[in-house]
PDB file of C-alpha atoms in Angstrom:
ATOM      1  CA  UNK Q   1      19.041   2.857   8.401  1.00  0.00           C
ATOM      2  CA  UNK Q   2      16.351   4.893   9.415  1.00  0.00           C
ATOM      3  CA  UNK Q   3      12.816   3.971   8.048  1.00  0.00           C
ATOM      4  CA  UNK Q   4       9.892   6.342   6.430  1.00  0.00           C
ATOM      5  CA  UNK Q   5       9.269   8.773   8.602  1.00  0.00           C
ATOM      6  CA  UNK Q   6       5.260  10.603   8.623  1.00  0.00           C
ATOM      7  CA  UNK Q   7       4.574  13.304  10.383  1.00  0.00           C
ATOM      8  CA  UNK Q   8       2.479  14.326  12.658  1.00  0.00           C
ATOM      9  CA  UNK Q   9       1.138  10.522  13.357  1.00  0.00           C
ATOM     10  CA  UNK Q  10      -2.341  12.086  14.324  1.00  0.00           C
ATOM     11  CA  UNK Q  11      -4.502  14.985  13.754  1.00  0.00           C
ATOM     12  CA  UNK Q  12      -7.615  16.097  14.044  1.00  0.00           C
ATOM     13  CA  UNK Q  13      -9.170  19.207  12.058  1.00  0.00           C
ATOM     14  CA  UNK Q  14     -12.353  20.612  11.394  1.00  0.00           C
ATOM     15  CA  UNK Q  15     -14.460  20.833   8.424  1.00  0.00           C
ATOM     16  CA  UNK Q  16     -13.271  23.658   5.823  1.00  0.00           C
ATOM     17  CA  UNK Q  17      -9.342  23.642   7.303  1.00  0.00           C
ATOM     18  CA  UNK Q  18      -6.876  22.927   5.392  1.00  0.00           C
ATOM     19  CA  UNK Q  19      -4.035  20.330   6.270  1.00  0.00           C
ATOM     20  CA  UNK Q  20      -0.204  19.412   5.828  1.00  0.00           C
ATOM     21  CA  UNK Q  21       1.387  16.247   5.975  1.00  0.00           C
ATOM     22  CA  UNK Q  22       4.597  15.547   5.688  1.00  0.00           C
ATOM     23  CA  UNK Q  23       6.981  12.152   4.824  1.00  0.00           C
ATOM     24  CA  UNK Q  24      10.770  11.675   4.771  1.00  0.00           C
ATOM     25  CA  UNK Q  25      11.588   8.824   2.860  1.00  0.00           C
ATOM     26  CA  UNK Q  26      14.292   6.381   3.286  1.00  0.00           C
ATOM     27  CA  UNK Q  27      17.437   8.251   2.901  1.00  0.00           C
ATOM     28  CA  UNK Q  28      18.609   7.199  -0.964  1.00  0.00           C
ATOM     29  CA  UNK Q  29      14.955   6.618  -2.018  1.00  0.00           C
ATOM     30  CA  UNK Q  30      13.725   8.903  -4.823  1.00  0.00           C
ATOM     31  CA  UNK Q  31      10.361   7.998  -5.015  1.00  0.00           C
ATOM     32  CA  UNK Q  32       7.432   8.655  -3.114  1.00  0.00           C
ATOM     33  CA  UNK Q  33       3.757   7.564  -3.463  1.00  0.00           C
ATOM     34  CA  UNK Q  34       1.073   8.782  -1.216  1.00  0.00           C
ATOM     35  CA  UNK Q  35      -2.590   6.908  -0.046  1.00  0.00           C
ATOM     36  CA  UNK Q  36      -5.489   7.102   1.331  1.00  0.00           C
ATOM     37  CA  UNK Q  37      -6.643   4.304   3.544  1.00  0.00           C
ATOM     38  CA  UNK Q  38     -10.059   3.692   4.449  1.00  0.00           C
ATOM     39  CA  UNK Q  39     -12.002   0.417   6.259  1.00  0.00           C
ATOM     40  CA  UNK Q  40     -14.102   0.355   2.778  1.00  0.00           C
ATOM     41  CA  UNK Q  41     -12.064   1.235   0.143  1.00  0.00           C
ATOM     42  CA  UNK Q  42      -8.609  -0.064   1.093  1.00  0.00           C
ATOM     43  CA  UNK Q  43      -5.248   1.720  -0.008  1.00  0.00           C
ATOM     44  CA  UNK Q  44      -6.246   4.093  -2.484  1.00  0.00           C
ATOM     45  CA  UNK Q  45      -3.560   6.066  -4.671  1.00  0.00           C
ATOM     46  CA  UNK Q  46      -3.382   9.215  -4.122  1.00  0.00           C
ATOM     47  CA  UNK Q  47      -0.270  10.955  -6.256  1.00  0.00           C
ATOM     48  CA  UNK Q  48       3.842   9.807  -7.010  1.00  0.00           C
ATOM     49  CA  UNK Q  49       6.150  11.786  -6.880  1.00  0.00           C
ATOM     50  CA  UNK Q  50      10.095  10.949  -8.123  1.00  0.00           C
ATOM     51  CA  UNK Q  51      13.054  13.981  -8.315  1.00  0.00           C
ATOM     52  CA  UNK Q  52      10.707  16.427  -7.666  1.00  0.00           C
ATOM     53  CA  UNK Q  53       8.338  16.013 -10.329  1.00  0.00           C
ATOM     54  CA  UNK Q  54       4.607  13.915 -10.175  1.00  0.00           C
ATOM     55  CA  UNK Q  55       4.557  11.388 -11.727  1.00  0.00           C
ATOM     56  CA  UNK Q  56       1.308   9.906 -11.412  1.00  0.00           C
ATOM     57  CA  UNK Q  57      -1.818  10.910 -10.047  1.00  0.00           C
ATOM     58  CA  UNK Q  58      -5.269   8.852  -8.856  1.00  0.00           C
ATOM     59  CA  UNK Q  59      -8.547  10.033  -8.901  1.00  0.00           C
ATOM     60  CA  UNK Q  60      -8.936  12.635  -6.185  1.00  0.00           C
ATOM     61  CA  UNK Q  61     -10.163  15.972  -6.580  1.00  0.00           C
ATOM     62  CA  UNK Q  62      -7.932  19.099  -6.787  1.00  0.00           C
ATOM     63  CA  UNK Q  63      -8.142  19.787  -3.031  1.00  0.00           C
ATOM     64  CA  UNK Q  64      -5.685  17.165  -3.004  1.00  0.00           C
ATOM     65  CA  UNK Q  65      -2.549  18.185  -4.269  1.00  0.00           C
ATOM     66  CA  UNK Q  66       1.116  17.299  -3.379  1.00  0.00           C
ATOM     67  CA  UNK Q  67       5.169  18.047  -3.780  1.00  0.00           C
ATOM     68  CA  UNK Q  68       8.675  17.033  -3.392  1.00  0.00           C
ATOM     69  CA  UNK Q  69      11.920  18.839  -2.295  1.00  0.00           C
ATOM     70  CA  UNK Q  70      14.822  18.215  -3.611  1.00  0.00           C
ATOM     71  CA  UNK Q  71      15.956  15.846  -0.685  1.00  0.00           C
ATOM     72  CA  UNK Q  72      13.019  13.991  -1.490  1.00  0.00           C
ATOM     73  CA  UNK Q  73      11.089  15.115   1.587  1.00  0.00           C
ATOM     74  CA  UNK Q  74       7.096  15.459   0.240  1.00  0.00           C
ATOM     75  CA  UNK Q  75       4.281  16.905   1.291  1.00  0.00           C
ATOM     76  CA  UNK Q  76       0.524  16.210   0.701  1.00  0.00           C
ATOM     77  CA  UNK Q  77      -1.951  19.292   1.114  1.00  0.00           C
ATOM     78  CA  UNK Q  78      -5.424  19.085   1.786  1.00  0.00           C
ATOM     79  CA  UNK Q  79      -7.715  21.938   1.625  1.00  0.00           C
ATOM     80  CA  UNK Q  80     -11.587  22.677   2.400  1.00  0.00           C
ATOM     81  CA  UNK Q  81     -11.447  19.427   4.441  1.00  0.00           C
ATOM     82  CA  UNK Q  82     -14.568  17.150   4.157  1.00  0.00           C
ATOM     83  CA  UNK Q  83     -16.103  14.690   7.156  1.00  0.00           C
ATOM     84  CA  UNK Q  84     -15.163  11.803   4.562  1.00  0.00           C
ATOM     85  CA  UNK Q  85     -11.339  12.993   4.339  1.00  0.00           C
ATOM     86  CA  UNK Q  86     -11.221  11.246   7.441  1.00  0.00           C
ATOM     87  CA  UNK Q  87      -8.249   8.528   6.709  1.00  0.00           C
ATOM     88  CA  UNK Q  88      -4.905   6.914   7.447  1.00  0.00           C
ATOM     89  CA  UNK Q  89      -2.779   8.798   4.770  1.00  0.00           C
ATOM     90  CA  UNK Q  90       0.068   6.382   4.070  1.00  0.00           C
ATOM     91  CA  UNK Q  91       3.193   7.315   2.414  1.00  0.00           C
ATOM     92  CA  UNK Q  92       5.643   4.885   0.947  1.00  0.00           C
ATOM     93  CA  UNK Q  93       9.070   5.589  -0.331  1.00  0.00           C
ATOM     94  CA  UNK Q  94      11.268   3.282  -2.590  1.00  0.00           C
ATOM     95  CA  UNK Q  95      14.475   3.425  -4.840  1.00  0.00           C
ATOM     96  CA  UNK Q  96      12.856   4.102  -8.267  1.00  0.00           C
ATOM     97  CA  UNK Q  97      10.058   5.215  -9.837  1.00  0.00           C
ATOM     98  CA  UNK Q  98       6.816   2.328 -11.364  1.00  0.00           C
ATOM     99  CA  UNK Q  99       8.026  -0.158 -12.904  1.00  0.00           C
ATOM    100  CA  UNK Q 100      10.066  -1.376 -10.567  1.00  0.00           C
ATOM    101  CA  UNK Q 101      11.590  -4.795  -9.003  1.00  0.00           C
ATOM    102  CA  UNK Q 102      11.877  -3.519  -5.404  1.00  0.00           C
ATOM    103  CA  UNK Q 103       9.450  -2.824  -2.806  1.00  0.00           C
ATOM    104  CA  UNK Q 104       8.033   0.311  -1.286  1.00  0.00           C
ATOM    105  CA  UNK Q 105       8.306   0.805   2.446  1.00  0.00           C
ATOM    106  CA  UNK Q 106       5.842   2.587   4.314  1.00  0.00           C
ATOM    107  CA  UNK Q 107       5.816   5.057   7.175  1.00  0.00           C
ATOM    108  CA  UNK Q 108       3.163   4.517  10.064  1.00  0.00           C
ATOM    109  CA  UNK Q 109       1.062   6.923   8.599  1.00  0.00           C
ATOM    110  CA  UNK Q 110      -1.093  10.264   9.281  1.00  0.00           C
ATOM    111  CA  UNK Q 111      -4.010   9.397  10.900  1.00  0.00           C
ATOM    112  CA  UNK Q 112      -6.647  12.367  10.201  1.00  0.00           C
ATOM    113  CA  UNK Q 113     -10.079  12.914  11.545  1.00  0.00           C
ATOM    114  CA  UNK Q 114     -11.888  16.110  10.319  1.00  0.00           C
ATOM    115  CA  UNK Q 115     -15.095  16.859  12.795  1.00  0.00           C
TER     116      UNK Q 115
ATOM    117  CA  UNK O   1      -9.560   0.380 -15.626  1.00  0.00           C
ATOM    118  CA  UNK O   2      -8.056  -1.080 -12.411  1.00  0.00           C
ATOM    119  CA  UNK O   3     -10.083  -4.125 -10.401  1.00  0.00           C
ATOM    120  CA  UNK O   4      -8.424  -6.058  -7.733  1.00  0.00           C
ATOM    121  CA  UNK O   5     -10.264  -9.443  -5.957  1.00  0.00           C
ATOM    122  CA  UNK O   6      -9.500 -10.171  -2.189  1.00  0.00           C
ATOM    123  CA  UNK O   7     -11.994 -12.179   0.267  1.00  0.00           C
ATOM    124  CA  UNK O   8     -12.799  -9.944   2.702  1.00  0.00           C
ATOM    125  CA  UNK O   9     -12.284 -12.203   5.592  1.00  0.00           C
ATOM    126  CA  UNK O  10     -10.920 -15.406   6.498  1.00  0.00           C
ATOM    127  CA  UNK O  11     -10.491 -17.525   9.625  1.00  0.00           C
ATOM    128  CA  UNK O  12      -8.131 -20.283  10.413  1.00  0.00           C
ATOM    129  CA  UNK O  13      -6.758 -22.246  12.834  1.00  0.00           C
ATOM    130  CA  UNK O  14      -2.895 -22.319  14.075  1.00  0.00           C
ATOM    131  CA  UNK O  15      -0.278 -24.445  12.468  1.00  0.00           C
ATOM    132  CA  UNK O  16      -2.890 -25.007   9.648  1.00  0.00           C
ATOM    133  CA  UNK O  17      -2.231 -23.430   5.679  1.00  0.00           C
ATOM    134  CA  UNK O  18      -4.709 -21.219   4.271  1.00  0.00           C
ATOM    135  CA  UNK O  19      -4.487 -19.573   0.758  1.00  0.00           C
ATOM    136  CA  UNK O  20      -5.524 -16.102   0.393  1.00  0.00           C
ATOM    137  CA  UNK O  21      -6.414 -15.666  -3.511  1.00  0.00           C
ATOM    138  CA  UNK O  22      -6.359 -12.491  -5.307  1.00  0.00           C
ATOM    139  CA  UNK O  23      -7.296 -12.031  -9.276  1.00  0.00           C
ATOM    140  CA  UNK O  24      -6.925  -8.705 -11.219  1.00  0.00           C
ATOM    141  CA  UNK O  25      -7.718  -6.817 -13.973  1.00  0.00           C
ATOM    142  CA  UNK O  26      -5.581  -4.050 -14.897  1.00  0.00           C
ATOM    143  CA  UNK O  27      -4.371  -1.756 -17.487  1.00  0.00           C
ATOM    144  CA  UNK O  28      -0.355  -2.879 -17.601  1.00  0.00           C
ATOM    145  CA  UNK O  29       1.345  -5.279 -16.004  1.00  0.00           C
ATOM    146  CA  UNK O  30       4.786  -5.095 -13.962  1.00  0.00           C
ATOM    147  CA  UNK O  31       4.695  -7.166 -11.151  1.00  0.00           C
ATOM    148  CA  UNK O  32       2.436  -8.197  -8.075  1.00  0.00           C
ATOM    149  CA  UNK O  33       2.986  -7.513  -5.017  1.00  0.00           C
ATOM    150  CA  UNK O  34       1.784  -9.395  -0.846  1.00  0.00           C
ATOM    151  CA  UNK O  35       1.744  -6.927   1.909  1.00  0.00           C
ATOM    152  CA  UNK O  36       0.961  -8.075   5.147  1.00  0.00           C
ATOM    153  CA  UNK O  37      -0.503  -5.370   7.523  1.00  0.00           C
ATOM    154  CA  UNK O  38      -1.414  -5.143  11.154  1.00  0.00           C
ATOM    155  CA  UNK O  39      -4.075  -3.347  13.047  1.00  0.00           C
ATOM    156  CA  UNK O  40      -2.668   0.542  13.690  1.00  0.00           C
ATOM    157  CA  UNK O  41       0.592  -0.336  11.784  1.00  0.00           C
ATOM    158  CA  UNK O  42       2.322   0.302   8.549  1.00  0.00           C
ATOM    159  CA  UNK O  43       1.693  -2.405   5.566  1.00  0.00           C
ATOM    160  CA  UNK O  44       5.298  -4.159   5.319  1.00  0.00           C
ATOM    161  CA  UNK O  45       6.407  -6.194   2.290  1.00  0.00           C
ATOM    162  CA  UNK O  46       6.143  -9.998   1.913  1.00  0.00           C
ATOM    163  CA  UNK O  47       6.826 -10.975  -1.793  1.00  0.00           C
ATOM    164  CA  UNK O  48       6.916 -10.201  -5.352  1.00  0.00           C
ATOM    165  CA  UNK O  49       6.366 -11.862  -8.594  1.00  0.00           C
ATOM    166  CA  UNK O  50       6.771 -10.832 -11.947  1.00  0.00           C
ATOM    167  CA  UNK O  51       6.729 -14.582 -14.048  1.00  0.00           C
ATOM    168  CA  UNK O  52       4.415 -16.725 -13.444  1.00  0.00           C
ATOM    169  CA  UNK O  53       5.175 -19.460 -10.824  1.00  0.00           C
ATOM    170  CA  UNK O  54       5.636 -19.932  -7.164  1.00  0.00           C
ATOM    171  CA  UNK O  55       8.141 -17.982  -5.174  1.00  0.00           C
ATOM    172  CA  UNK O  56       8.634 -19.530  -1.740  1.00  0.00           C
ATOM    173  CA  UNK O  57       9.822 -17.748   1.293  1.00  0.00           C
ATOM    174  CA  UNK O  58       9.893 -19.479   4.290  1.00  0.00           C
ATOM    175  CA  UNK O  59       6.180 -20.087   5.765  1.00  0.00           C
ATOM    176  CA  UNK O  60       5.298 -18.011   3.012  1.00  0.00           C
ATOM    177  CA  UNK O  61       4.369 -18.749  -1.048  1.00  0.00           C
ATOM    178  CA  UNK O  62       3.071 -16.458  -3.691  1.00  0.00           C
ATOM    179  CA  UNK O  63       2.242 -17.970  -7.059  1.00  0.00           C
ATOM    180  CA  UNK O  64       1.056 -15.885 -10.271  1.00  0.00           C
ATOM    181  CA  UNK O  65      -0.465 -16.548 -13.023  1.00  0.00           C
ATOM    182  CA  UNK O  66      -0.241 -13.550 -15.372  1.00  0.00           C
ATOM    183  CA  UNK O  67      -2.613 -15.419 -18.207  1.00  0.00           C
ATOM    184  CA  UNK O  68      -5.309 -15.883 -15.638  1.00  0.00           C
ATOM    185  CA  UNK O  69      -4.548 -12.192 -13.627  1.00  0.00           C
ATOM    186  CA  UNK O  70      -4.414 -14.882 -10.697  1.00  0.00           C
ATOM    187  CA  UNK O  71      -2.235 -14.758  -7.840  1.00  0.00           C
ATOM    188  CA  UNK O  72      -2.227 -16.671  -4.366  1.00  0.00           C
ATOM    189  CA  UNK O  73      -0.672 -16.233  -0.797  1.00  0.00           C
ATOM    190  CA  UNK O  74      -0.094 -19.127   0.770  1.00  0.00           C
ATOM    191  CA  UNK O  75       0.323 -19.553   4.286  1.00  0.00           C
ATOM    192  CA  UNK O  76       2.162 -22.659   6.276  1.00  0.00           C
ATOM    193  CA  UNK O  77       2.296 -23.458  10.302  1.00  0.00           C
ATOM    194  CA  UNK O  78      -0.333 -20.791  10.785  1.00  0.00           C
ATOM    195  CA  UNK O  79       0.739 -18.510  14.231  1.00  0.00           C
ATOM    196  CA  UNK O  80      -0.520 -16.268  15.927  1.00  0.00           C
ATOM    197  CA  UNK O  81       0.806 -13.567  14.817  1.00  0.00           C
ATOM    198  CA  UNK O  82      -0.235 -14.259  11.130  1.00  0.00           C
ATOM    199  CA  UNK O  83      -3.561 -12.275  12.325  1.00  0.00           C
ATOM    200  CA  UNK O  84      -3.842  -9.299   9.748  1.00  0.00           C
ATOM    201  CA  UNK O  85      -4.495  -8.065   6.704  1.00  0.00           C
ATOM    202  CA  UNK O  86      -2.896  -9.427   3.700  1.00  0.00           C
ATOM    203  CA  UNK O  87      -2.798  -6.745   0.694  1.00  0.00           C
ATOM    204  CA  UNK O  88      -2.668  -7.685  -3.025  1.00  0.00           C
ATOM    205  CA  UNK O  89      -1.060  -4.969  -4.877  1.00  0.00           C
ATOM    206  CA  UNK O  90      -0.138  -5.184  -9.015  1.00  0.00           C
ATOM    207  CA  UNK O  91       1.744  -2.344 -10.190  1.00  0.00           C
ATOM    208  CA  UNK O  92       0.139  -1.590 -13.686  1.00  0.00           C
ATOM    209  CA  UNK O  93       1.343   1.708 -15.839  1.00  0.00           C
ATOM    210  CA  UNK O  94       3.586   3.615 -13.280  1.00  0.00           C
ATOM    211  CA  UNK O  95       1.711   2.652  -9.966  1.00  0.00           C
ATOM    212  CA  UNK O  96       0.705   0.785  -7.358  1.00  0.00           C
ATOM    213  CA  UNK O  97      -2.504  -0.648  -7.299  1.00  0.00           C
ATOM    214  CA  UNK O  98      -4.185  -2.267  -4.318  1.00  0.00           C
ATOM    215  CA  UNK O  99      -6.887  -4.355  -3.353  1.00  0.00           C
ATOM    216  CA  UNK O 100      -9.061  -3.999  -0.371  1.00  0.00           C
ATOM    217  CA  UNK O 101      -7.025  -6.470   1.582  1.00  0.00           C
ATOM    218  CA  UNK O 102      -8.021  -9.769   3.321  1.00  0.00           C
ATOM    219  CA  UNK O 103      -8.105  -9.664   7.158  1.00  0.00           C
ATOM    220  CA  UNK O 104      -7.069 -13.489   8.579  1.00  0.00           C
ATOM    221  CA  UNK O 105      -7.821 -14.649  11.893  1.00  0.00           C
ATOM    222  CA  UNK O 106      -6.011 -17.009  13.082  1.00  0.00           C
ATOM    223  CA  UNK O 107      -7.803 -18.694  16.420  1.00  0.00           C
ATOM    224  CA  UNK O 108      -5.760 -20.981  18.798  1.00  0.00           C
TER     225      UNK O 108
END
């Protein structure tokens, strides 16, 4: 079956844009997590999202913000872009929502660069 | 709050074991998680433990020790392609939490 899907795989913006990324999950999988991955900080969590409703959120500012269609398909929006939004955004999809007993595959992420 | 202990960096030789530690604090407690990454790709699953113990699979063992908010990754017949990062993750109150990851390089 076909795995996470991210698109676009790279992008490059400039300060003050906003941007759209978007993840398909595995088909059957109802939840979907997004992060943030950076050389310092690791995988950081970003928002969850499971039958169209969020279910968690980290601690990003509002320019982050997120949502999910009812075929599961999300989104992640960025706006007013900053030099340190610069990141491999990482989505990963999985069967249920936290806490679970089954792992959460990942796409090959969005890897943005805002100049 | 949510804390999550990897080395940084480790460095090995092939067909030797190396152990790849990881401790947490954390606010809830479901289950931890080994994800082995490479350079450019996507983080793919390696194990899971929810009682404390040893799970083997294979080349690879995780053990957990949920008194302690200790866990290991152990690593047997070191290859290669066992060069990446290895990613501690617990899942505490509805999410996934990881640590920074430990990048292993394995030399010949």
């Amino acid at each position: 079956k076909a795995g996470v899907t991210q698109t676009p795989r790279y992008l490059i913006k400039t300060r003050g844009q906003q941007v759209t990324l978007s993840c398909s999950p595995i088909s059957g999988h109802r939840s979907v997590s997004w992060y943030q991955q950076t050389p310092g900080q690791g995988l950081q969590f970003l928002f969850e999202y499971f039958s169209e409703t969020q279910r968690n959120k980290g601690n990003f500012p509002g320019r982050f913000s997120g949502r999910q269609f009812s075929n599961s398909r999300s989104e992640m929006n960025v706006s007013t872009l900053e030099l340190g939004d610069s990141a491999l955004y990482l989505c990963a999809s999985s069967l249920e929502s936290p806490p679970r007993n089954t792992e959460a595959f990942f796409g090959q992420g969005t890897r943005l660069t805002v100049v | 709050g949510q804390n999550i202990d990897q080395p940084t960096e480790m460095t090995a030789t092939e067909g030797a074991i190396v152990q790849i530690n990881c401790t947490y604090q954390t606010s809830g407690f479901n289950g931890l998680f080994w994800y082995q990454q490479h350079a450019g790709e996507a983080p793919t699953f390696l194990s899971y433990n929810v009682l404390d113990g040893l799970e083997e699979k294979g080349r690879f063992s995780s053990f957990l020790s949920r008194s302690k908010g200790y866990s290991y990754l152990l690593l047997k017949e070191l290859q290669m392609k066992d060069s990446a990062s290895y990613l501690c993750a617990v899942e505490g109150f509805q999410k996934l939490v990881f640590g920074t990851g430990t990048r292993l390089l394995v030399s010949p």
